[in-house]
Amino acid sequence: MPAQAPRSPAPSRLSERIEAGLARGVGRLPPSVQSRLAGAPTVIDGLRLDPGVQLLLRLQRRSPHPSFETLPIPEARAEIDREARVAYGPRFELPEVRELDVAGAVGRLPARLYGPGSRGGHSPLVVYLHGGGWVVGSLESTDSTCRFLAREAGMRVLSVGYRLAPEHPFPAPLDDAVAAFRDAVARADELGADPAAIAIAGDSAGGNLATSACLRIAGDGGPSPAFQLLFYPITDVSRKSRSYGLFRDGFFLTARQMDWYRDHYLSGGGEASDPEVSPLLAPDLSGAPPAHIVTAGFDVLRDEGEAYAQRLREAGVAVTHRREEDLIHAFVNAVGISAVSRAAVRRAAEPLRAAVAG
C-alpha cells in the first residue's frame, strides 16, 4: 500500500509560513492596489500580465530558496512541494477526500479521490495527472487544484501519483497514465463513477501524459476517455516555438527548466520526436477524444499548446481552446491565492462538466 499522505498540508517552518502569508495577502488586495504595487505594466506580444500575478512573481524573485533545477532530484521535489504549500491558500473542503491506490504499469500507484458530494448513483470522474516536467510534482503539489476542480466541475477527481524520471524515464510515466486510466474504468463501480463518463486531465507534463495516453488508447482499443482537459500541455519537445523566445525567463517556468525536464525524462536516441513524447508530431490525431485546451499568455509552452489545438481541429476532433491572456504557467496551482486563477479554472471546468455530466 502507498504511504498515507498528510491530509492537511501546511507550512511547517516560520519562513514558509511568512511566504504563504504574503502570498495570501497579495491575493486579497484590491486590483487597484495590486496594480500600484506591481509597478509598470508588463506587456509582451500585445498581452498585459495580470498585476496580481506580476506582484506574486516579484515576491518569488525575492525568495531565498534556490531554483529547483539547481538542486539534487530529491531536494528539487521537496522544493516543488514547498512552493505548492506556499500557494495553497485556504483549503477547499470537500465531503470526500480519501487515499487509495490504482494499478500502474508495473505495480500499485498512490492516488487520491476527491468527491464533491453525493449526486445519487454513479457520477462522472476525471483522472488527473499532475504537472512537474515528469520529474517533480506529487499528489500534494496538485491537491489544491484537484479540490477546486472537483468542486467547480461537480464531479469526482482521481489524482494519480505516476512514477517519475529520471528513475523511471520515458515511457514509464506514460505507461502508468494508461494503466491508471484503464484501472479507473475497470473499478468504476468501486470509485462511484459512471464508466461511460470518465475523462482524463492534466497540466503541463500531466497534460502531455493525458493526451498521449488518449492517443495510445485509441490505437490499442478498449474504453477511451470521454473527454480530455489539458492545461498548457507540453506537446513538442523536439523544438522550441516562438513563445520560448518571448517568455524564456521571468514568468515562473523558464526555458532552462524545460531543458532540465527534457534531459531527465528522455534517454536520447531521437525520443524527442517520438509522437508519444511530442504528440504534436503524431501523424494522425483523428482518434483522439473531444478536448478543451487552456494555454497561458505568458508561458513558454503557449504556442505548442495552441498548435496542438489546431492539429486536433484539422483532424476532425471536437476541440475548444481558450488562451488565458494575462496568466502564466502553473496558474492552476495558485487557485488558493489568486482570484484570476480561480476564474480561469472555473471556466475550464464548464466544458468538462458539459461533456461528461450532461
Tab-separated table of C-alpha atoms in Angstrom:
chain	number	residue	atom	x	y	z
A	1	MET	CA	0.000	0.000	0.000
A	2	PRO	CA	1.267	3.540	-0.691
A	3	ALA	CA	2.278	5.745	2.182
A	4	GLN	CA	-0.540	7.822	3.583
A	5	ALA	CA	-0.090	11.492	2.737
A	6	PRO	CA	-0.949	14.166	5.278
A	7	ARG	CA	-4.495	15.418	4.812
A	8	SER	CA	-3.864	18.991	5.843
A	9	PRO	CA	-0.653	20.154	4.145
A	10	ALA	CA	0.545	23.299	5.872
A	11	PRO	CA	3.771	25.272	6.136
A	12	SER	CA	5.937	23.799	8.890
A	13	ARG	CA	8.695	26.383	9.142
A	14	LEU	CA	8.492	30.040	10.035
A	15	SER	CA	9.910	31.202	6.683
A	16	GLU	CA	7.375	29.084	4.833
A	17	ARG	CA	4.542	30.484	6.916
A	18	ILE	CA	5.712	34.013	6.183
A	19	GLU	CA	5.869	33.324	2.430
A	20	ALA	CA	2.429	31.735	2.497
A	21	GLY	CA	1.017	34.689	4.425
A	22	LEU	CA	2.486	37.168	1.956
A	23	ALA	CA	1.107	35.217	-0.999
A	24	ARG	CA	-2.357	35.111	0.547
A	25	GLY	CA	-2.141	38.787	1.372
A	26	VAL	CA	-1.294	39.691	-2.219
A	27	GLY	CA	-4.257	37.682	-3.430
A	28	ARG	CA	-6.618	39.538	-1.107
A	29	LEU	CA	-5.530	43.018	-2.173
A	30	PRO	CA	-7.933	45.041	-4.333
A	31	PRO	CA	-6.879	45.021	-8.009
A	32	SER	CA	-6.132	48.749	-7.881
A	33	VAL	CA	-3.656	48.210	-5.030
A	34	GLN	CA	-2.094	45.231	-6.802
A	35	SER	CA	-1.556	47.414	-9.861
A	36	ARG	CA	0.188	50.127	-7.853
A	37	LEU	CA	2.463	47.676	-6.061
A	38	ALA	CA	3.251	45.646	-9.188
A	39	GLY	CA	4.925	48.584	-10.880
A	40	ALA	CA	4.981	49.343	-14.590
A	41	PRO	CA	2.731	47.001	-16.580
A	42	THR	CA	4.387	44.022	-18.250
A	43	VAL	CA	3.285	43.978	-21.890
A	44	ILE	CA	4.697	41.390	-24.301
A	45	ASP	CA	3.341	40.243	-27.655
A	46	GLY	CA	0.410	42.584	-27.230
A	47	LEU	CA	-0.606	40.952	-23.937
A	48	ARG	CA	-0.643	42.527	-20.481
A	49	LEU	CA	0.271	40.438	-17.464
A	50	ASP	CA	-2.261	40.440	-14.634
A	51	PRO	CA	-0.989	42.859	-11.947
A	52	GLY	CA	-1.634	40.401	-9.127
A	53	VAL	CA	0.365	37.726	-10.926
A	54	GLN	CA	3.112	40.245	-11.616
A	55	LEU	CA	3.250	41.058	-7.924
A	56	LEU	CA	3.458	37.371	-6.987
A	57	LEU	CA	6.335	36.952	-9.432
A	58	ARG	CA	8.136	39.844	-7.715
A	59	LEU	CA	7.763	38.045	-4.393
A	60	GLN	CA	9.032	34.806	-5.919
A	61	ARG	CA	12.164	36.513	-7.248
A	62	ARG	CA	12.944	37.688	-3.713
A	63	SER	CA	12.625	34.213	-2.246
A	64	PRO	CA	15.832	32.949	-0.576
A	65	HIS	CA	15.209	29.446	-1.882
A	66	PRO	CA	17.267	28.154	-4.830
A	67	SER	CA	15.567	27.338	-8.105
A	68	PHE	CA	14.648	23.660	-8.089
A	69	GLU	CA	16.631	22.707	-11.229
A	70	THR	CA	19.866	23.609	-9.419
A	71	LEU	CA	19.196	21.013	-6.699
A	72	PRO	CA	19.624	17.244	-6.467
A	73	ILE	CA	16.446	15.424	-7.514
A	74	PRO	CA	15.113	14.633	-4.007
A	75	GLU	CA	15.631	18.237	-2.919
A	76	ALA	CA	14.068	19.550	-6.141
A	77	ARG	CA	10.941	17.524	-5.429
A	78	ALA	CA	10.817	18.802	-1.872
A	79	GLU	CA	11.182	22.370	-3.128
A	80	ILE	CA	8.266	21.999	-5.566
A	81	ASP	CA	6.060	20.631	-2.786
A	82	ARG	CA	7.152	23.519	-0.563
A	83	GLU	CA	6.224	26.030	-3.284
A	84	ALA	CA	2.844	24.340	-3.604
A	85	ARG	CA	2.225	24.677	0.134
A	86	VAL	CA	3.028	28.384	-0.070
A	87	ALA	CA	0.374	28.746	-2.776
A	88	TYR	CA	-2.319	26.596	-1.133
A	89	GLY	CA	-4.296	29.397	0.457
A	90	PRO	CA	-7.454	28.394	2.360
A	91	ARG	CA	-8.168	24.731	1.734
A	92	PHE	CA	-11.216	23.895	-0.378
A	93	GLU	CA	-13.172	21.496	1.812
A	94	LEU	CA	-14.985	18.588	0.184
A	95	PRO	CA	-17.297	15.910	1.584
A	96	GLU	CA	-14.907	13.173	0.462
A	97	VAL	CA	-11.133	13.064	0.123
A	98	ARG	CA	-9.532	9.668	0.542
A	99	GLU	CA	-6.272	7.907	-0.151
A	100	LEU	CA	-6.205	4.755	-2.255
A	101	ASP	CA	-4.068	3.114	-4.874
A	102	VAL	CA	-4.518	2.321	-8.552
A	103	ALA	CA	-2.818	-0.002	-10.981
A	104	GLY	CA	0.325	1.272	-12.627
A	105	ALA	CA	2.191	-0.409	-15.437
A	106	VAL	CA	4.339	-2.484	-13.063
A	107	GLY	CA	2.745	-2.103	-9.642
A	108	ARG	CA	0.400	-0.055	-7.496
A	109	LEU	CA	0.472	3.738	-7.560
A	110	PRO	CA	-0.639	6.171	-4.843
A	111	ALA	CA	-3.815	8.042	-5.695
A	112	ARG	CA	-6.296	10.391	-4.076
A	113	LEU	CA	-10.020	10.526	-4.764
A	114	TYR	CA	-11.914	13.799	-4.378
A	115	GLY	CA	-15.697	13.747	-4.176
A	116	PRO	CA	-17.825	16.914	-4.291
A	117	GLY	CA	-20.812	15.246	-2.610
A	118	SER	CA	-23.414	12.641	-3.328
A	119	ARG	CA	-25.363	13.077	-6.543
A	120	GLY	CA	-27.224	9.826	-6.093
A	121	GLY	CA	-25.929	6.843	-8.044
A	122	HIS	CA	-22.741	6.956	-10.073
A	123	SER	CA	-21.187	10.226	-11.219
A	124	PRO	CA	-18.643	11.376	-13.816
A	125	LEU	CA	-14.982	11.120	-12.900
A	126	VAL	CA	-11.795	12.684	-14.254
A	127	VAL	CA	-8.395	11.011	-13.921
A	128	TYR	CA	-5.952	13.850	-13.158
A	129	LEU	CA	-2.213	13.778	-13.895
A	130	HIS	CA	-0.101	16.419	-12.142
A	131	GLY	CA	2.471	18.642	-13.746
A	132	GLY	CA	6.152	18.836	-12.921
A	133	GLY	CA	8.050	18.005	-16.097
A	134	TRP	CA	7.766	14.241	-15.491
A	135	VAL	CA	10.418	14.727	-12.751
A	136	VAL	CA	8.823	16.621	-9.851
A	137	GLY	CA	5.267	17.131	-8.600
A	138	SER	CA	3.082	14.878	-6.497
A	139	LEU	CA	-0.368	14.308	-5.089
A	140	GLU	CA	0.470	17.078	-2.623
A	141	SER	CA	1.566	19.651	-5.189
A	142	THR	CA	-1.729	19.301	-7.056
A	143	ASP	CA	-4.028	18.870	-4.054
A	144	SER	CA	-5.495	22.374	-4.172
A	145	THR	CA	-6.056	22.141	-7.929
A	146	CYS	CA	-7.924	18.849	-7.674
A	147	ARG	CA	-10.078	20.031	-4.771
A	148	PHE	CA	-11.104	23.139	-6.689
A	149	LEU	CA	-11.728	21.273	-9.944
A	150	ALA	CA	-13.887	18.673	-8.181
A	151	ARG	CA	-15.925	21.427	-6.571
A	152	GLU	CA	-16.347	23.523	-9.706
A	153	ALA	CA	-16.995	20.664	-12.129
A	154	GLY	CA	-19.245	18.866	-9.645
A	155	MET	CA	-17.564	15.531	-10.324
A	156	ARG	CA	-15.098	13.113	-8.820
A	157	VAL	CA	-11.403	13.674	-9.432
A	158	LEU	CA	-8.880	10.837	-9.177
A	159	SER	CA	-5.356	12.222	-8.817
A	160	VAL	CA	-2.646	9.706	-9.765
A	161	GLY	CA	0.930	9.644	-8.453
A	162	TYR	CA	2.646	8.163	-11.514
A	163	ARG	CA	6.324	7.179	-11.470
A	164	LEU	CA	8.824	9.969	-12.084
A	165	ALA	CA	12.012	10.371	-14.092
A	166	PRO	CA	14.969	10.057	-14.031
A	167	GLU	CA	14.479	6.870	-12.004
A	168	HIS	CA	11.636	5.991	-14.374
A	169	PRO	CA	12.212	7.748	-17.709
A	170	PHE	CA	10.005	7.665	-20.793
A	171	PRO	CA	7.842	5.698	-21.363
A	172	ALA	CA	7.263	4.719	-17.693
A	173	PRO	CA	5.124	7.757	-16.675
A	174	LEU	CA	3.008	7.346	-19.814
A	175	ASP	CA	2.659	3.606	-19.227
A	176	ASP	CA	1.392	4.414	-15.730
A	177	ALA	CA	-1.074	7.001	-17.038
A	178	VAL	CA	-2.590	4.479	-19.443
A	179	ALA	CA	-2.719	1.747	-16.790
A	180	ALA	CA	-4.286	4.070	-14.214
A	181	PHE	CA	-6.998	5.210	-16.608
A	182	ARG	CA	-7.840	1.624	-17.514
A	183	ASP	CA	-7.912	0.666	-13.845
A	184	ALA	CA	-10.311	3.525	-13.127
A	185	VAL	CA	-12.639	2.241	-15.827
A	186	ALA	CA	-12.410	-1.328	-14.501
A	187	ARG	CA	-13.095	-0.138	-10.939
A	188	ALA	CA	-15.692	2.460	-11.835
A	189	ASP	CA	-18.323	0.959	-9.552
A	190	GLU	CA	-15.916	0.954	-6.583
A	191	LEU	CA	-14.993	4.577	-7.324
A	192	GLY	CA	-18.617	5.615	-7.593
A	193	ALA	CA	-18.107	6.528	-11.236
A	194	ASP	CA	-20.058	6.063	-14.429
A	195	PRO	CA	-17.695	4.027	-16.668
A	196	ALA	CA	-19.028	5.827	-19.743
A	197	ALA	CA	-18.261	9.240	-18.246
A	198	ILE	CA	-14.592	9.024	-17.279
A	199	ALA	CA	-12.412	11.839	-18.591
A	200	ILE	CA	-8.696	12.489	-18.335
A	201	ALA	CA	-6.952	15.759	-17.497
A	202	GLY	CA	-3.593	17.176	-16.606
A	203	ASP	CA	-1.411	20.252	-16.521
A	204	SER	CA	1.924	20.772	-18.272
A	205	ALA	CA	3.702	17.379	-18.267
A	206	GLY	CA	0.481	15.913	-16.894
A	207	GLY	CA	-1.318	17.357	-19.910
A	208	ASN	CA	1.306	15.728	-22.108
A	209	LEU	CA	0.695	12.358	-20.444
A	210	ALA	CA	-3.076	12.788	-20.631
A	211	THR	CA	-3.199	13.446	-24.368
A	212	SER	CA	-0.502	10.887	-25.170
A	213	ALA	CA	-2.487	8.322	-23.179
A	214	CYS	CA	-5.557	9.192	-25.260
A	215	LEU	CA	-3.645	8.559	-28.476
A	216	ARG	CA	-2.190	5.262	-27.280
A	217	ILE	CA	-5.557	4.048	-26.034
A	218	ALA	CA	-7.148	4.989	-29.367
A	219	GLY	CA	-4.530	2.892	-31.156
A	220	ASP	CA	-4.751	-0.074	-28.805
A	221	GLY	CA	-8.529	-0.193	-28.488
A	222	GLY	CA	-10.555	-0.528	-25.328
A	223	PRO	CA	-12.540	2.108	-23.446
A	224	SER	CA	-11.340	5.602	-24.316
A	225	PRO	CA	-11.561	8.768	-22.226
A	226	ALA	CA	-14.846	10.559	-22.783
A	227	PHE	CA	-13.038	13.900	-22.821
A	228	GLN	CA	-9.598	15.422	-22.298
A	229	LEU	CA	-8.926	18.646	-20.417
A	230	LEU	CA	-5.405	19.926	-20.988
A	231	PHE	CA	-3.885	22.863	-19.137
A	232	TYR	CA	-0.874	24.325	-21.007
A	233	PRO	CA	0.231	20.861	-22.198
A	234	ILE	CA	3.739	20.027	-23.356
A	235	THR	CA	3.187	18.862	-26.926
A	236	ASP	CA	6.566	19.144	-28.667
A	237	VAL	CA	9.979	18.854	-27.004
A	238	SER	CA	11.780	18.373	-30.330
A	239	ARG	CA	11.933	22.133	-30.973
A	240	LYS	CA	11.301	25.470	-29.340
A	241	SER	CA	8.404	27.581	-30.535
A	242	ARG	CA	8.294	31.381	-30.691
A	243	SER	CA	6.853	31.631	-27.165
A	244	TYR	CA	10.118	30.190	-25.821
A	245	GLY	CA	11.903	33.305	-27.001
A	246	LEU	CA	9.245	35.641	-25.689
A	247	PHE	CA	8.962	34.183	-22.188
A	248	ARG	CA	12.182	32.263	-21.683
A	249	ASP	CA	12.795	33.725	-18.222
A	250	GLY	CA	10.885	35.589	-15.533
A	251	PHE	CA	7.437	34.004	-15.865
A	252	PHE	CA	7.706	31.049	-13.474
A	253	LEU	CA	8.520	28.267	-15.979
A	254	THR	CA	11.783	29.012	-17.770
A	255	ALA	CA	13.342	27.664	-20.940
A	256	ARG	CA	16.234	26.365	-18.845
A	257	GLN	CA	13.859	24.399	-16.626
A	258	MET	CA	12.186	22.856	-19.671
A	259	ASP	CA	15.610	21.697	-20.896
A	260	TRP	CA	16.269	20.197	-17.436
A	261	TYR	CA	12.953	18.369	-17.525
A	262	ARG	CA	13.510	17.007	-21.013
A	263	ASP	CA	17.032	15.830	-20.250
A	264	HIS	CA	15.812	13.881	-17.213
A	265	TYR	CA	12.773	12.381	-18.941
A	266	LEU	CA	14.388	11.242	-22.185
A	267	SER	CA	17.267	8.888	-22.829
A	268	GLY	CA	18.193	10.269	-26.240
A	269	GLY	CA	18.133	8.340	-29.465
A	270	GLY	CA	15.515	10.526	-31.126
A	271	GLU	CA	12.937	10.159	-28.347
A	272	ALA	CA	12.135	13.884	-28.501
A	273	SER	CA	10.491	13.293	-31.896
A	274	ASP	CA	8.526	10.249	-30.749
A	275	PRO	CA	4.807	11.134	-31.035
A	276	GLU	CA	4.261	9.666	-27.558
A	277	VAL	CA	6.656	12.318	-26.232
A	278	SER	CA	5.691	15.079	-28.659
A	279	PRO	CA	2.057	14.427	-29.633
A	280	LEU	CA	2.069	17.478	-31.900
A	281	LEU	CA	4.164	15.305	-34.251
A	282	ALA	CA	1.670	12.410	-34.335
A	283	PRO	CA	0.748	11.641	-37.960
A	284	ASP	CA	-2.911	11.010	-37.143
A	285	LEU	CA	-4.911	12.596	-34.318
A	286	SER	CA	-8.341	11.645	-35.613
A	287	GLY	CA	-8.891	9.009	-32.908
A	288	ALA	CA	-8.435	11.453	-30.033
A	289	PRO	CA	-11.419	12.180	-27.763
A	290	PRO	CA	-13.008	15.646	-27.621
A	291	ALA	CA	-10.779	18.174	-25.903
A	292	HIS	CA	-10.606	21.528	-24.207
A	293	ILE	CA	-7.153	23.092	-24.164
A	294	VAL	CA	-6.191	26.024	-21.970
A	295	THR	CA	-2.998	27.959	-22.581
A	296	ALA	CA	-1.459	30.868	-20.681
A	297	GLY	CA	-0.466	34.061	-22.468
A	298	PHE	CA	2.892	34.384	-20.666
A	299	ASP	CA	4.209	30.827	-20.993
A	300	VAL	CA	6.986	29.192	-22.981
A	301	LEU	CA	4.533	26.365	-23.772
A	302	ARG	CA	1.828	28.665	-25.139
A	303	ASP	CA	2.438	28.252	-28.851
A	304	GLU	CA	2.848	24.472	-28.906
A	305	GLY	CA	-0.364	24.024	-26.915
A	306	GLU	CA	-2.223	26.205	-29.372
A	307	ALA	CA	-0.663	24.417	-32.331
A	308	TYR	CA	-1.905	21.139	-30.855
A	309	ALA	CA	-5.432	22.504	-30.587
A	310	GLN	CA	-5.244	23.418	-34.268
A	311	ARG	CA	-3.926	19.958	-35.217
A	312	LEU	CA	-6.818	18.316	-33.368
A	313	ARG	CA	-9.264	20.634	-35.128
A	314	GLU	CA	-7.783	19.774	-38.527
A	315	ALA	CA	-8.101	16.061	-37.681
A	316	GLY	CA	-11.839	16.479	-37.120
A	317	VAL	CA	-11.677	16.216	-33.330
A	318	ALA	CA	-14.164	18.366	-31.419
A	319	VAL	CA	-11.870	20.793	-29.628
A	320	THR	CA	-12.212	24.134	-27.914
A	321	HIS	CA	-9.353	26.347	-26.843
A	322	ARG	CA	-9.000	29.306	-24.541
A	323	ARG	CA	-5.914	31.429	-24.037
A	324	GLU	CA	-5.827	32.963	-20.571
A	325	GLU	CA	-4.016	36.006	-21.897
A	326	ASP	CA	-2.895	37.596	-18.632
A	327	LEU	CA	-1.712	34.457	-16.815
A	328	ILE	CA	1.468	32.405	-16.509
A	329	HIS	CA	2.362	28.743	-16.441
A	330	ALA	CA	1.202	26.834	-13.338
A	331	PHE	CA	-1.753	29.111	-12.654
A	332	VAL	CA	-3.850	26.043	-11.779
A	333	ASN	CA	-1.651	25.583	-8.717
A	334	ALA	CA	-2.461	29.097	-7.495
A	335	VAL	CA	-6.240	28.770	-7.190
A	336	GLY	CA	-5.982	29.147	-3.421
A	337	ILE	CA	-4.377	32.600	-3.573
A	338	SER	CA	-5.290	34.079	-6.960
A	339	ALA	CA	-8.784	35.147	-7.955
A	340	VAL	CA	-7.844	35.291	-11.649
A	341	SER	CA	-6.501	31.735	-11.454
A	342	ARG	CA	-9.704	30.526	-9.819
A	343	ALA	CA	-11.731	32.204	-12.538
A	344	ALA	CA	-9.626	30.526	-15.230
A	345	VAL	CA	-10.018	27.032	-13.764
A	346	ARG	CA	-13.723	27.688	-13.202
A	347	ARG	CA	-14.061	28.497	-16.912
A	348	ALA	CA	-12.190	25.320	-17.830
A	349	ALA	CA	-14.494	23.232	-15.636
A	350	GLU	CA	-17.512	24.247	-17.726
A	351	PRO	CA	-16.698	22.318	-20.946
A	352	LEU	CA	-15.543	19.339	-18.857
A	353	ARG	CA	-18.809	19.261	-16.947
A	354	ALA	CA	-20.853	19.737	-20.110
A	355	ALA	CA	-19.041	16.911	-21.898
A	356	VAL	CA	-19.313	14.208	-19.245
A	357	ALA	CA	-22.072	15.258	-16.896
A	358	GLY	CA	-24.693	16.069	-19.498
